[in-house]
Coordinates of C-alpha atoms in Angstrom, one line a residue:
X19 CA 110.2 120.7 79.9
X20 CA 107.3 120.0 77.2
X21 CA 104.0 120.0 78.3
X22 CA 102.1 116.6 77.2
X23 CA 98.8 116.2 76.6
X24 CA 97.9 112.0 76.6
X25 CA 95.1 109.7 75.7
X26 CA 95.1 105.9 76.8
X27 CA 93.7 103.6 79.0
X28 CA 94.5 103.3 82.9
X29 CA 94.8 100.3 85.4
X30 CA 94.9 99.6 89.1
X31 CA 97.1 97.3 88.2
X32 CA 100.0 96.9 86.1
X33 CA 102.3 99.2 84.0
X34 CA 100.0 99.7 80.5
X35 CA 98.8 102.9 78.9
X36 CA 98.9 105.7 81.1
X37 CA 100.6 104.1 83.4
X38 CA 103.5 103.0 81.6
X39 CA 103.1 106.2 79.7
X40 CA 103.5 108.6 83.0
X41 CA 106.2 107.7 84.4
X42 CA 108.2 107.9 81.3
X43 CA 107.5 111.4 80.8
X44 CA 107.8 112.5 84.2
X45 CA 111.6 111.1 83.9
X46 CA 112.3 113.3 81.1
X47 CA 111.2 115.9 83.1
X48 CA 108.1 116.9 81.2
X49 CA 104.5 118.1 82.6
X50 CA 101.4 115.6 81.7
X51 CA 98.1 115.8 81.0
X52 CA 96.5 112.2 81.0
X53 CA 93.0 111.4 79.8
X54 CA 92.0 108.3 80.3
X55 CA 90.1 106.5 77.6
X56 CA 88.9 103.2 79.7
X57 CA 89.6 102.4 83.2
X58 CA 90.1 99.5 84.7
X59 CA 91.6 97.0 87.0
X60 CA 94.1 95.3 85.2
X61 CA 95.3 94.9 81.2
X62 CA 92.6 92.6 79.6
X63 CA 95.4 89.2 79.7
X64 CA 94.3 88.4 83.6
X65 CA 91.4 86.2 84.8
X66 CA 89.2 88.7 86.2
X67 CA 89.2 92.2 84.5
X68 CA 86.7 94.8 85.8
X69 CA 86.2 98.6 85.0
X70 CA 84.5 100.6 82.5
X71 CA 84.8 102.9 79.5
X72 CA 84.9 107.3 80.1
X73 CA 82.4 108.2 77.5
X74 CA 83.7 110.6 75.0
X75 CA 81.5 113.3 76.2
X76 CA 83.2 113.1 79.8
X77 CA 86.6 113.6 78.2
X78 CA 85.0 116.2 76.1
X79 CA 84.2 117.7 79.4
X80 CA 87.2 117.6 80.9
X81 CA 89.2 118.6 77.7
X82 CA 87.1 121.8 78.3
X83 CA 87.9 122.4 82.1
X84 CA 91.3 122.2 81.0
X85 CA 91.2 124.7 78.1
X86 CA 89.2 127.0 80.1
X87 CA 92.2 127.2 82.3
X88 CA 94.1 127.8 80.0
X89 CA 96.0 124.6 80.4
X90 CA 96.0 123.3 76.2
X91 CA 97.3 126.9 74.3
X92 CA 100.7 125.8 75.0
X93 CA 100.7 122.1 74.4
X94 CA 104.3 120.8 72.8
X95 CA 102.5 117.3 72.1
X96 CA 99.5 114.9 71.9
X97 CA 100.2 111.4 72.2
X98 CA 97.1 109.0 71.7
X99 CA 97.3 105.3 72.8
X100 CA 94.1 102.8 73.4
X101 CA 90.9 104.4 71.8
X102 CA 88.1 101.3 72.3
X103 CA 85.5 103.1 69.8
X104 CA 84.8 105.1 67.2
X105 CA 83.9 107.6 69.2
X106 CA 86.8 107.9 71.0
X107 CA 88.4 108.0 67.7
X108 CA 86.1 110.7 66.1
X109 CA 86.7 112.9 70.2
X110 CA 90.8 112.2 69.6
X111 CA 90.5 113.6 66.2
X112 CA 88.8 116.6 67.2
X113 CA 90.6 117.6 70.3
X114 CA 93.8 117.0 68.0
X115 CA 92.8 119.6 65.5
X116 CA 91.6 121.7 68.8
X117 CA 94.6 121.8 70.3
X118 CA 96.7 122.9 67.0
X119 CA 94.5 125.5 66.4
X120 CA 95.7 127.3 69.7
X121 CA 99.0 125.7 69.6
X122 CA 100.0 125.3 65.6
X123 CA 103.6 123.5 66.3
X124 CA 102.3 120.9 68.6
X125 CA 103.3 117.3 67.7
X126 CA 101.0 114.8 67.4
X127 CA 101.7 111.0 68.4
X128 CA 99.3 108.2 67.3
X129 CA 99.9 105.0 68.7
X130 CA 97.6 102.7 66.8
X131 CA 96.6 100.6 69.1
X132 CA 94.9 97.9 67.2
X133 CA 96.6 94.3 67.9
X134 CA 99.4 91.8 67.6
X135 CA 100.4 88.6 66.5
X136 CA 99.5 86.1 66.7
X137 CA 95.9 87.2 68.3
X138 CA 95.0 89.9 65.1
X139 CA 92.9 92.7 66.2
X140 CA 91.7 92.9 69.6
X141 CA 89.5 95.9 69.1
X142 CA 86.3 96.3 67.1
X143 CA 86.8 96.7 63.2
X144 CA 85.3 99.8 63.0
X145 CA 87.5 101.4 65.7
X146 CA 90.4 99.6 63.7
X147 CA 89.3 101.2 60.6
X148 CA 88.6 104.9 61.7
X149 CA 92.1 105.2 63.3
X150 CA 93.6 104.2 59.9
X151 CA 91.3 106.7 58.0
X152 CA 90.2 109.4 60.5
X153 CA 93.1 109.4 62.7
X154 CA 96.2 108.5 61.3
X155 CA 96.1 111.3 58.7
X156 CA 96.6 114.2 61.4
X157 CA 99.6 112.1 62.7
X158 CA 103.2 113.7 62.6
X159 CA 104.6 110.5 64.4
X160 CA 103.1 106.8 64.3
X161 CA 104.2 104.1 66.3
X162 CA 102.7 100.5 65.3
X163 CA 103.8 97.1 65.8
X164 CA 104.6 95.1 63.2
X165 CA 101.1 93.5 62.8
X166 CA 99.8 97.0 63.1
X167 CA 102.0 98.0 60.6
X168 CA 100.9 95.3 58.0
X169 CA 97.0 96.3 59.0
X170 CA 97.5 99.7 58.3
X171 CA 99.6 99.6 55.4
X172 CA 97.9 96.5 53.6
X173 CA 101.4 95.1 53.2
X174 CA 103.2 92.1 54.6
X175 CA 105.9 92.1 57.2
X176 CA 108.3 89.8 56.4
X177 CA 111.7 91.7 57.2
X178 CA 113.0 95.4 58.0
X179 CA 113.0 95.8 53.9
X180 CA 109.3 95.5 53.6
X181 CA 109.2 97.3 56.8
X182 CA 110.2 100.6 55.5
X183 CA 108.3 99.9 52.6
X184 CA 105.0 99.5 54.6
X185 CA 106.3 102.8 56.4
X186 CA 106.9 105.3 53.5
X187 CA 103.6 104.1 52.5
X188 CA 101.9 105.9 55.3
X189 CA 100.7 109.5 56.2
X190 CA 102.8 110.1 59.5
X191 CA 106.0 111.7 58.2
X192 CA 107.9 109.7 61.0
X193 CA 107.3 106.2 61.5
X194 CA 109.0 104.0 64.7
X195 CA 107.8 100.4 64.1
X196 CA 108.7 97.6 66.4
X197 CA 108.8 94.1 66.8
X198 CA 110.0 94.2 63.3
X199 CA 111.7 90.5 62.8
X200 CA 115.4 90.6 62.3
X201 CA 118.1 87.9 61.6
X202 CA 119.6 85.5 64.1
X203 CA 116.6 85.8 66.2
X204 CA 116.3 89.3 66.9
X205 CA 114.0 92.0 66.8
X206 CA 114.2 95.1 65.3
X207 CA 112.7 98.6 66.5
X208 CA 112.7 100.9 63.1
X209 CA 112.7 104.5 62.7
X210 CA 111.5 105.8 59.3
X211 CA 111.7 109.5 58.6
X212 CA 112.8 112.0 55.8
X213 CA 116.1 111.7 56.9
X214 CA 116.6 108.2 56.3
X215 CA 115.6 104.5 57.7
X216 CA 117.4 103.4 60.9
X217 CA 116.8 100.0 63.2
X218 CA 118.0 99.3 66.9
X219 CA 118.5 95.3 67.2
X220 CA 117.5 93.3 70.4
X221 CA 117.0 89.5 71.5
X222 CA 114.2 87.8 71.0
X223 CA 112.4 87.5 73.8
X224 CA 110.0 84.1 74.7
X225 CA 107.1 86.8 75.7
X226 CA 107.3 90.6 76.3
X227 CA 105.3 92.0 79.1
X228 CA 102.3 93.9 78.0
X229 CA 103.0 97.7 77.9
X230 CA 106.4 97.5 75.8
X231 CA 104.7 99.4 73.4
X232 CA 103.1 102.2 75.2
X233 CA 106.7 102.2 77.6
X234 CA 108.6 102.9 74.1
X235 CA 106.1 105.5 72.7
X236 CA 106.3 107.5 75.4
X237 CA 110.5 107.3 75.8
X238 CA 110.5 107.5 72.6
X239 CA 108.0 111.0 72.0
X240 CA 109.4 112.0 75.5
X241 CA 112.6 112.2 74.5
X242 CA 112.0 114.6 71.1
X243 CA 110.0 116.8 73.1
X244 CA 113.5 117.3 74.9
X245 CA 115.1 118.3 72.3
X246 CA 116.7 115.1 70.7
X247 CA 116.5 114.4 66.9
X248 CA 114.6 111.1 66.0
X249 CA 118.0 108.9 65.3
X250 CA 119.2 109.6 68.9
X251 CA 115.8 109.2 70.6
X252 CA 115.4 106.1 69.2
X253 CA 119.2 105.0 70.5
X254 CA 117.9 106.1 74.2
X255 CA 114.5 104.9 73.9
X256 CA 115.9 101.3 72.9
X257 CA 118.1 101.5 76.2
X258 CA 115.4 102.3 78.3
X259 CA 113.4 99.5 77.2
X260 CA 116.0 96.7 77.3
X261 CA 117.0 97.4 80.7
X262 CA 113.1 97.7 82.1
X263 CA 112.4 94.0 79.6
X264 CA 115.4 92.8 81.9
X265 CA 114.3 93.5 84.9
X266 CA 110.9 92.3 84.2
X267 CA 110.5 88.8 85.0
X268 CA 108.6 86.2 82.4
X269 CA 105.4 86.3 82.5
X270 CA 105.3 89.3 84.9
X271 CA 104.4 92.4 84.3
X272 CA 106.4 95.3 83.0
X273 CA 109.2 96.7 85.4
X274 CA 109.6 100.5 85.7
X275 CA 111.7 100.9 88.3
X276 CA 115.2 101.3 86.1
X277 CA 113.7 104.2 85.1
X278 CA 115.0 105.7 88.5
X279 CA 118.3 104.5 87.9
X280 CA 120.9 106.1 86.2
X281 CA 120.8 106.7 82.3
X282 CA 121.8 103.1 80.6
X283 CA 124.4 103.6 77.6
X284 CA 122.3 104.2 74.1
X285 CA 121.9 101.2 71.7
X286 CA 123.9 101.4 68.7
X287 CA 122.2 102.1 65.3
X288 CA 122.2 100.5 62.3
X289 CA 121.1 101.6 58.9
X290 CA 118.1 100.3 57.1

């Protein structure tokens, strides 16, 4: 069991940040510490959305309670999803470099949370921008989409080739990209490490719930803190989100209950 320490939003409603993020874990068997960034009723894509943001210095303050119990000198990782300013950047930064000062193997997971296509950025540009410059850096692991990949990188996305160009451009020694466009209208989920570059290949689908992502960053991260190397995770990880997409009706939101089903066989692998 790894102990998780994880930043993100949190809904009533729906399976999106934390509460995509949670459950995933919690399957692998691992103990989580979730600080939510925003809360609110729903993911932003419904009518009526109503909440509000924690203010850094809150999490600040509860970052503290849970040092002073001693709760963060034995963290395995940090994974990081929706930060909505610059201040929550700069606080994610800083607990990151807390936390590896009491715990120097931790892993750190940013999720840069930034925006798709064909909307572009849905948060602010400075929050865009401090992720890539302020946060990214102190990654170990980074887990864009492909628009957030092109952002971050300044390169196009056009195929998995220019993919894993975009990826060994970056900081984060591991890179897991998805929505990465594939032939004969799939969709390709790339891993990019020292080791090599490998893909997982899906269906396109007409529209993904909202939460894929933060769903396959946490099986993903969830499943190297058990012990699995990155190739392998990525195989499981890529099960475990085809058979949650599946059970998700269109349009609906994202279904977790597989999750409590028994272990679906791992996708194959192909290399890059």
């Amino acid at each position: 069991m790894a102990r998780i320490v994880a930043l993100s939003s949190l809904v009533a409603h729906g399976h999106v940040g934390l509460r995509a993020m949670i459950p995933a874990f919690e399957r692998q068997g691992h103990d989580v510490f979730a600080l939510p960034t925003v809360v609110l009723s729903s993911h932003a894509g419904y009518s009526h959305v109503a909440g509000t943001t924690v203010d850094p210095a809150t999490l600040e303050t509860m970052a503290t309670a849970l040092d002073a119990n001693g709760w963060l000198s034995s963290v395995d990782m940090i994974v990081s999803g929706y930060l909505p300013t610059p201040s929550h950047v700069a606080w994610a930064s800083g607990l990151v470099q807390r936390i590896r000062r009491q715990s120097p193997p931790v892993i750190y997971v940013c999720d840069p949370v930034l925006g798709d296509d064909p909307r572009g950025l849905y948060v602010p540009l400075e929050t865009a921008s401090a992720i890539r410059h302020d946060l990214l850096p102190h990654a170990d692991i980074t887990t864009p989409n492909a628009f957030e990949l092109a952002w971050l990188s300044d390169q196009p996305i056009i195929s998995i080739e220019t993919a894993v160009t975009a990826a060994r451009s970056l900081a984060p020694a591991t890179v897991l990209a998805t929505s990465i466009t594939a032939p004969d209208h799939r969709l390709a989920t790339l891993l990019v490490n020292s080791q090599g570059a490998i893909f997982t290949s899906a269906p396109l689908r007409p529209k993904a719930p909202s939460g894929t992502g933060d769903l396959l960053t946490a099986l993903f991260t969830g499943s190297c803190a058990g012990g699995d190397n990155g190739f392998s995770a990525l195989a499981g990880a890529s099960a475990w989100l085809d058979v949650c997409l599946a059970a998700s009706a269109p349009g609906s939101d994202l279904c977790l209950s597989p999750l409590y089903g028994t272990a679906p066989a791992p996708f194959d692998l192909f290399a890059a």
